[in-house]
Structure formats: structure tokens, C-alpha cells
Coordinates of N, CA and C in Angstrom, one line a residue:
X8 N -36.1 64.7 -78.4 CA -35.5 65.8 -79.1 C -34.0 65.7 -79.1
X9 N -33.7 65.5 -80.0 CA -32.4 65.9 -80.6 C -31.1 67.2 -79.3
X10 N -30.1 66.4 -79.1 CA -29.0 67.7 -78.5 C -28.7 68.2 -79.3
X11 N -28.8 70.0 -79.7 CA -27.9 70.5 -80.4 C -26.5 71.0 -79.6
X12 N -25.5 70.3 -79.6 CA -24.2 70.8 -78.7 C -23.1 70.7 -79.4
X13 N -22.9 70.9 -80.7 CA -22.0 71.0 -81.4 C -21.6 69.7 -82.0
X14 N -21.9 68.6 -82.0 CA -21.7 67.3 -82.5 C -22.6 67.0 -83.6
X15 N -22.0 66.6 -84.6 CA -23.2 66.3 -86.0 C -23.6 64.6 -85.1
X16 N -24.7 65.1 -86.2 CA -25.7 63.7 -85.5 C -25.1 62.3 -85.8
X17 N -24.5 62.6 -87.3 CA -23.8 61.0 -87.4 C -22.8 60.8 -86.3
X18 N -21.7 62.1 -85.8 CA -20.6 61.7 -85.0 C -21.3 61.1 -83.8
X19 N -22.6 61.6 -83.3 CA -23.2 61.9 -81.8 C -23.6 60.2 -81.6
X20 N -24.2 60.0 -83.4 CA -24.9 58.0 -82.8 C -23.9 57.4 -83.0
X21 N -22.8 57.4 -83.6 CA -21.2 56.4 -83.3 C -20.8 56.6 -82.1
X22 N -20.8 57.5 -81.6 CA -20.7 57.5 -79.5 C -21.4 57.0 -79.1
X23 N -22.5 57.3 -78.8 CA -24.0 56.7 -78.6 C -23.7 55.2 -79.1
X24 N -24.0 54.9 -79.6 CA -23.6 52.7 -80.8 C -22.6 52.7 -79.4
X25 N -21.2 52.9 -79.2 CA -20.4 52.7 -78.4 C -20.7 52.6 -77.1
X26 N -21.3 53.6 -76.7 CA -22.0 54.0 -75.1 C -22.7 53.2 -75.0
X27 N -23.5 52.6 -75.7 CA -24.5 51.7 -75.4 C -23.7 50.2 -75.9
X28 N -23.1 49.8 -75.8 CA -22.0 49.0 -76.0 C -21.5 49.1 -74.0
X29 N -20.9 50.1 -74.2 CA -20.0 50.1 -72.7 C -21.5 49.7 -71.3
X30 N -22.7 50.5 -71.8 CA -23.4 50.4 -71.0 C -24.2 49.1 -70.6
X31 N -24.1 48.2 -71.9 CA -24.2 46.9 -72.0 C -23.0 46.0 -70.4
X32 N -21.9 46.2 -71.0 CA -20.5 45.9 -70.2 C -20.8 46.3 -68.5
X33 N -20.6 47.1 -68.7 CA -21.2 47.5 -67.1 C -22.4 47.2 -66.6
X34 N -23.5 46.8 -67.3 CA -24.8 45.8 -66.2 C -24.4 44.7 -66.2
X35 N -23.7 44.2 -67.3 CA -23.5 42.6 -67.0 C -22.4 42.1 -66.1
X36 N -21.5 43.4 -65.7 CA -20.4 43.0 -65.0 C -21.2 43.3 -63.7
X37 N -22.1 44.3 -63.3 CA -22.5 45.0 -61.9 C -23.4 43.7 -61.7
X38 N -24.1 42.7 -62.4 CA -25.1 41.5 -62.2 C -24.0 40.4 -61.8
X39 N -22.7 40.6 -62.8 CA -21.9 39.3 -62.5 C -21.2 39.0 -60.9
X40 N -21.3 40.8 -60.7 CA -20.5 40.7 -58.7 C -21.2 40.7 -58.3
X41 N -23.1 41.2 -58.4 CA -24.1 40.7 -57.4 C -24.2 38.7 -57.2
X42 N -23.6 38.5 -58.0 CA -23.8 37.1 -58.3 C -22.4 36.7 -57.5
X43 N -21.4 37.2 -57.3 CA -20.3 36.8 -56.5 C -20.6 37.0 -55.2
X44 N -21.2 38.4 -55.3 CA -22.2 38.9 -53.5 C -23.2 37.9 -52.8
X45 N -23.5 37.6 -54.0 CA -24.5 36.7 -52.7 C -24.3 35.4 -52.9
X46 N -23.4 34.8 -53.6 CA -23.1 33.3 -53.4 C -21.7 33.0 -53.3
X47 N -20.9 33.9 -52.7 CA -19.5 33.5 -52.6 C -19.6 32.7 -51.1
X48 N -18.7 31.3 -51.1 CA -18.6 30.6 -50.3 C -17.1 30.2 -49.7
X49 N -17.0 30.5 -48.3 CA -15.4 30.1 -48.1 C -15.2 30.1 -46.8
X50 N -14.1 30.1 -46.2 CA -13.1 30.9 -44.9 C -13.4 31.9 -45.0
X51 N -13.1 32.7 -46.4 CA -13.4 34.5 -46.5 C -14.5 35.1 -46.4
X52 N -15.3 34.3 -46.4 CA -16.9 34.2 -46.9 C -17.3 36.1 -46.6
X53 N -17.4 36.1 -45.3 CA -17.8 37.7 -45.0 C -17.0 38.8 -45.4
X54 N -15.5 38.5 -45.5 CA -14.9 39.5 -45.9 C -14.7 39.7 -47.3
X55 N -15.4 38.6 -48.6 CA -15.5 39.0 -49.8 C -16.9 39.0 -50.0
X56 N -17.6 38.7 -49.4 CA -19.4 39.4 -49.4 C -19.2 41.0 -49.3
X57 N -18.4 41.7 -48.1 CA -18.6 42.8 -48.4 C -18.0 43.8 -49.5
X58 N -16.8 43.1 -49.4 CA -16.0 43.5 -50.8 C -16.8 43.8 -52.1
X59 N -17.8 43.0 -52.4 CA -18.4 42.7 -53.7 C -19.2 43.2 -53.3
X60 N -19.5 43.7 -52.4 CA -20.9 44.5 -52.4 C -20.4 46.2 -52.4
X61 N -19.1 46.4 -52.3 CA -18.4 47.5 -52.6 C -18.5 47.5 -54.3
X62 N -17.8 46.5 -54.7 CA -17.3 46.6 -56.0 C -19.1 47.0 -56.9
X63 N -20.0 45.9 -56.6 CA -21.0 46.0 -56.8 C -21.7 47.4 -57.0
X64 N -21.9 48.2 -56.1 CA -22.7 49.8 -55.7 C -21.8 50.3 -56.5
X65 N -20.6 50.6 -56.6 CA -19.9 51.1 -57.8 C -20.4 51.0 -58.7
X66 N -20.4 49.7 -59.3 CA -20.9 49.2 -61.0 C -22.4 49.7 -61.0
X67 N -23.1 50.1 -60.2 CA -24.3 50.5 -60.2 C -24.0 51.7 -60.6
X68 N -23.2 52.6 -59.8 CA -23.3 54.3 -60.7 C -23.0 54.2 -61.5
X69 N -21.9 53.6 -62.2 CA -21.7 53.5 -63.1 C -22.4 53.3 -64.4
X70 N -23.6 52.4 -64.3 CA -24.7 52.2 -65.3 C -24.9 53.3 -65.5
X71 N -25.7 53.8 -64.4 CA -26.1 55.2 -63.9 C -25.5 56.4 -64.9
X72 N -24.8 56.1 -64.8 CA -23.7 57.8 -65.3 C -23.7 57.6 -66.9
X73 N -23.3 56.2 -67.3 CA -23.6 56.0 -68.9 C -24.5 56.2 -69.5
X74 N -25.7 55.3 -68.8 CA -27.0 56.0 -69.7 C -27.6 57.1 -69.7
X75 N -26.8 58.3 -68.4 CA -27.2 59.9 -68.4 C -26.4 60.2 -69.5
X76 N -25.1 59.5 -69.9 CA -24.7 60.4 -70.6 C -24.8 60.1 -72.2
X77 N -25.5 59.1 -72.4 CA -26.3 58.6 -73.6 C -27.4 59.5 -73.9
X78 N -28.2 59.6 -72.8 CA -29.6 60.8 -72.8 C -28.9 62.3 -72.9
X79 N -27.6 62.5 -72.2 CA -27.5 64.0 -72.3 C -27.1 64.0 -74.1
X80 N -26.6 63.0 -74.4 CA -26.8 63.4 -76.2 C -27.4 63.3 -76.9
X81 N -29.1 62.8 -76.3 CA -30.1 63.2 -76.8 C -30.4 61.5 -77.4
X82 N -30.0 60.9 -76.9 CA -31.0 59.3 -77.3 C -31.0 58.7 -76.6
X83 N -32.0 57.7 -76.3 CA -32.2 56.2 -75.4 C -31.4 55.3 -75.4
X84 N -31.1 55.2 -73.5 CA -30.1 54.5 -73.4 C -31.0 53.2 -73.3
X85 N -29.7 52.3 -74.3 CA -31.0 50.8 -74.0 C -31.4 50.2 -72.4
X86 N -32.3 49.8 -72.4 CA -32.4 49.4 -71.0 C -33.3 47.9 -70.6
X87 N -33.0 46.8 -71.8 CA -33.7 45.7 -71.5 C -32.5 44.7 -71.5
X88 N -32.6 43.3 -70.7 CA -32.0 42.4 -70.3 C -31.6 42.0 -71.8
X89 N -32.4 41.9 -73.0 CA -32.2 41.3 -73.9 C -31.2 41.8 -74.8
X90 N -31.6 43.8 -74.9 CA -30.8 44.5 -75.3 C -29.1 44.5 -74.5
X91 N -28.9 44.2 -73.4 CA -27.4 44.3 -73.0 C -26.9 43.1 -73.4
X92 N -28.0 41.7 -73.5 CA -27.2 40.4 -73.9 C -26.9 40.7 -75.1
X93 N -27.1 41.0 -76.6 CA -26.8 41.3 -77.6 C -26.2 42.7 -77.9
X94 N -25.7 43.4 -76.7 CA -24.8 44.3 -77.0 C -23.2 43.9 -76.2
X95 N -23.6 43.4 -74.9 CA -22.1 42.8 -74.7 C -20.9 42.3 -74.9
X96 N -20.3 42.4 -74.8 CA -18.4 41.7 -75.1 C -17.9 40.2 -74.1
X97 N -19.3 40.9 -73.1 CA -18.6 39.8 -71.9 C -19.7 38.8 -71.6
X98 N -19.4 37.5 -71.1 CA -20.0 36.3 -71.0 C -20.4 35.8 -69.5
X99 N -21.7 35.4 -69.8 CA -21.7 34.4 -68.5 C -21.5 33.3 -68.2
X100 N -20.9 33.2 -67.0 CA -19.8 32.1 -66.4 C -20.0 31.3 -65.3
X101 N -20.0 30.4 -65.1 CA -20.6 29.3 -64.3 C -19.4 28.5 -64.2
X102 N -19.4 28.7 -62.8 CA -18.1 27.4 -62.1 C -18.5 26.5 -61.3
X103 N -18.0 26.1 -61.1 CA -18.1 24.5 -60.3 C -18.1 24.6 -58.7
X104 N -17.1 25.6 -58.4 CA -17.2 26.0 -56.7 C -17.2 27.5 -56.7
X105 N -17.9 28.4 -55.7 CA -18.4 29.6 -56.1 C -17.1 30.5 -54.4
X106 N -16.3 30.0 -54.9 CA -14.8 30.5 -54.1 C -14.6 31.4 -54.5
X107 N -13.7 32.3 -53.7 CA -13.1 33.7 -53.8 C -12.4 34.2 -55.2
X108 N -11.4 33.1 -55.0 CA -10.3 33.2 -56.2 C -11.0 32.8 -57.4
X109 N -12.2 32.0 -57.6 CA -13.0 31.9 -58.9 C -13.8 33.4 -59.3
X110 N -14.1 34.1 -58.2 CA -15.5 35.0 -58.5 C -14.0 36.2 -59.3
X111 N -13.2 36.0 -58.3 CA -11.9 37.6 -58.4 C -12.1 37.5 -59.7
X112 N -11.1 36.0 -60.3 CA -9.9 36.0 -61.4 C -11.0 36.1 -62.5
X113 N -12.5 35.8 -62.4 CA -13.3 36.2 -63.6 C -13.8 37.7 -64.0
X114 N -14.1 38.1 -62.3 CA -14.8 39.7 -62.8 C -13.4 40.5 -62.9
X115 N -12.3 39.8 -62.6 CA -10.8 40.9 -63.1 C -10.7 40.8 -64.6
X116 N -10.8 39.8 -65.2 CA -10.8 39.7 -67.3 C -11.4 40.4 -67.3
X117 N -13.4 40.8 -67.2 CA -14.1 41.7 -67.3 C -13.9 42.6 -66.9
X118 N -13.1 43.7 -66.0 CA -12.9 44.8 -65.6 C -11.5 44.8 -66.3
X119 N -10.7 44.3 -67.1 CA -9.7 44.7 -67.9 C -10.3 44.6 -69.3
X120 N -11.5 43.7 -69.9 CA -11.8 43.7 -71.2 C -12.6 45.3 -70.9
X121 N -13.1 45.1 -70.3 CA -13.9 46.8 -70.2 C -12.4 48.0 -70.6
X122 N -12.0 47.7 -69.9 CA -10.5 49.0 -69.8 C -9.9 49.0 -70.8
X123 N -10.0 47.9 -71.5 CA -9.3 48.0 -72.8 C -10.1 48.6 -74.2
X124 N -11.5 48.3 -74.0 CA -12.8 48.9 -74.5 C -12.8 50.5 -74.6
X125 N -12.2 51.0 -73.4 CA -12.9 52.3 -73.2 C -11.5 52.8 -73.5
X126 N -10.3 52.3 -73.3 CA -8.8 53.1 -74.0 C -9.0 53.2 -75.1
X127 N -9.9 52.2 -76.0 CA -9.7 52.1 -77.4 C -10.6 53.2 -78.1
X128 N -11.2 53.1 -77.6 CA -12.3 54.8 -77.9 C -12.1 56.1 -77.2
X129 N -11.3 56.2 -76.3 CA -10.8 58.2 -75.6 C -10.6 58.9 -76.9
X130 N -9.5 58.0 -77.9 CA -9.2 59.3 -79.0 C -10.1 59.1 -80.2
X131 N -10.5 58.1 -80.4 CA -11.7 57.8 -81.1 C -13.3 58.7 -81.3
X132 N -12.9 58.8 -79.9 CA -14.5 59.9 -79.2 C -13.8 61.2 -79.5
X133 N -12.8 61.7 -78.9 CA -12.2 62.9 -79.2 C -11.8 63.6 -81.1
X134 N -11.1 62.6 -81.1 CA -10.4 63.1 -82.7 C -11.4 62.8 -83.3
X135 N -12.1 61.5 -84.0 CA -12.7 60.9 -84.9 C -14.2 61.6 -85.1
X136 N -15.2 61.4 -84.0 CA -16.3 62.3 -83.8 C -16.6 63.8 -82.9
X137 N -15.2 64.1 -82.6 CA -15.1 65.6 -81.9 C -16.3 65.4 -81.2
X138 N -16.4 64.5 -80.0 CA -16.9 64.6 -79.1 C -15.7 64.7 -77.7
X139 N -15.5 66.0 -77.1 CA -14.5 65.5 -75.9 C -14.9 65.1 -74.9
X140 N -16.2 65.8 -74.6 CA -17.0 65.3 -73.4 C -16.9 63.8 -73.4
X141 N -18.0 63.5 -74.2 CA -17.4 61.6 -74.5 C -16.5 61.4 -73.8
X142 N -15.0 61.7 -74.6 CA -13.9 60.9 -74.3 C -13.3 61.4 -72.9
X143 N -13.7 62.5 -72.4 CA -13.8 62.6 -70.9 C -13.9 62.0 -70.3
X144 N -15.6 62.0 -69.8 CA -16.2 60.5 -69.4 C -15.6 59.8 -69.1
X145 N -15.5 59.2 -70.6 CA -15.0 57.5 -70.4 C -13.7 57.3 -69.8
X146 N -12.9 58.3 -70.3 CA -11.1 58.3 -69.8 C -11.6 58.1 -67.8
X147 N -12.6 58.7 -67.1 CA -12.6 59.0 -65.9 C -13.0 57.2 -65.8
X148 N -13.9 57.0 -66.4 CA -14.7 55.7 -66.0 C -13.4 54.2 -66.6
X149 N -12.8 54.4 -67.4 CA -11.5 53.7 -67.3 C -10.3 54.3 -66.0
X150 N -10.3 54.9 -65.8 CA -9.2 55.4 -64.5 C -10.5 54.7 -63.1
X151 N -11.5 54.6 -63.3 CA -12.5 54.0 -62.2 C -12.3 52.2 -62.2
X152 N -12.5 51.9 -63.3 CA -12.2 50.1 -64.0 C -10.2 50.1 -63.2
X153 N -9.7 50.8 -63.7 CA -8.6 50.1 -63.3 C -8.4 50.2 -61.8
X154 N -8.7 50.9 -61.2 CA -8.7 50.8 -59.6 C -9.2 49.9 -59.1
X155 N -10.3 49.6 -59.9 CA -11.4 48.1 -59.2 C -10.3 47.0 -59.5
X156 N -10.0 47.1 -60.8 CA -9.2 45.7 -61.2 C -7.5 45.9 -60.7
X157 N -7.2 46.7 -59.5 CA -5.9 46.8 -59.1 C -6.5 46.0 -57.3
X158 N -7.9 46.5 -57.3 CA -8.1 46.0 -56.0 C -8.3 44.7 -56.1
X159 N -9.1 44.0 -57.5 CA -9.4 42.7 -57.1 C -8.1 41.9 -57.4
X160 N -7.3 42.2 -58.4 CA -5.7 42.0 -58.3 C -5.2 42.2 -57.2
X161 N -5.0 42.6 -56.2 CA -4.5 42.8 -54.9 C -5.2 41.6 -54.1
X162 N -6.0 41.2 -54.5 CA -6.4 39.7 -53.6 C -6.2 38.7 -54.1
X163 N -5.3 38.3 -55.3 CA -4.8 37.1 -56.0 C -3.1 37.0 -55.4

């Protein structure tokens, strides 16, 4: 069933098309640091295991919060491996040695292409489809991306 909460339905599925876009971004980035978590190799070895298992449980609520907030507007958040590969922006990456400064300097482009994703839509969601909640949200979950990418920046 349909949300009736003041949003016409065309404005509500151009959020929605988007949300499911962002929510694409964030499992493939939360898969890409489980993938830094358990095969990062070094000197640092334990002290960026845990890190990434920090950054990781984050990107997990994160899914979390997107596709509640796809359903609180009343449609299916996608939720298949195949559906996020053809909705994503961001790529899988394969290096040659599975070091600190390779796992950082990649999931930091993805946690700034995300942040530049979600700036690009606050007034988009607000003005365009008079959704503010939307652009709420997202403004909070961009103020969340840049923290992460100020932390993994702080280790370069």
C-alpha cells in the first residue's frame, strides 16, 4: 500500500529511483570494508582489522536506515546482489597487495563519491519533489560519510 504523507507519487518514486541508488552505494561500500576486514595484511594488521570492522557495522546501519526509509514511502527497497550491481556508481577493485594504504585510499573515493551523491540530491529531495524528510535523512547520512572519510583520511 501506497504512503499517503503529502508527497505525489511521481515526486515519492524519483526519491525512491534515488534511494535505491544510494542504497545500492552503501552495500557495495559496507561488502567492500568487510573485504578490507578480513583480508587486510601488514605491521597494522590488528589495528586496521578493527578499524574496518568499525567502519563496516556503521555501513551496515546504514543499509539499514535506507531501505526503512524507502519502505516508510511506501515501496520495495531492492534487496538482491544483482539489483545493487546495476544500481551502483561504485566498482569492484582488486589489488595486487591487500595493505592498509590500498584498502584506505579506495574505500575513501567511495565514501566521497557517495558524499557527493547525497549533496547533489538534499535540495533536489527538498525543493524539486517536496520531500524534506528525504532530504533530512540524507543531509544526516552525508554528515555520517564525511566523518568516516575524515577518519580514513586521518590515516593517509
Amino acid at each position: 500500500m501506497k504512503a499517503n504523507i503529502g508527497i505525489t507519487e511521481q515526486n515519492s518514486q524519483m526519491v525512491v529511483d534515488e534511494l535505491a541508488k544510494i542504497l545500492a552505494d552503501e552495500y557495495v561500500l559496507y561488502t567492500k570494508t568487510r573485504n578490507a576486514h578480513w583480508n587486510i595484511e601488514g605491521a597494522d594488521f590488528y589495528e586496521k582489522h578493527k578499524f574496518f570492522e568499525m567502519q563496516y557495522t556503521q555501513l551496515e546501519d546504514f543499509t539499514d536506515k535506507v531501505a526503512e526509509r524507502i519502505r516508510t514511502l511506501g515501496y520495495y527497497a531492492p534487496a538482491t546482489l544483482s539489483s545493487f550491481l546495476s544500481l551502483t556508481q561504485l566498482t569492484e577493485f582488486s589489488r595486487e597487495k591487500n595493505d592498509s594504504n590500498g584498502f584506505i585510499k579506495e574505500l575513501l573515493m567511495d565514501h566521497e563519491s557517495i558524499i557527493i551523491k547525497l549533496r547533489e540530491n538534499i535540495n533536489r529531495f527538498s525543493t524539486d519533489y517536496k520531500d524534506a524528510g528525504s532530504s533530512d535523512f540524507i543531509t544526516g547520512l552525508m554528515e555520517d560519510h564525511e566523518k568516516m572519510a575524515w577518519l580514513l583520511r586521518s590515516h593517509l
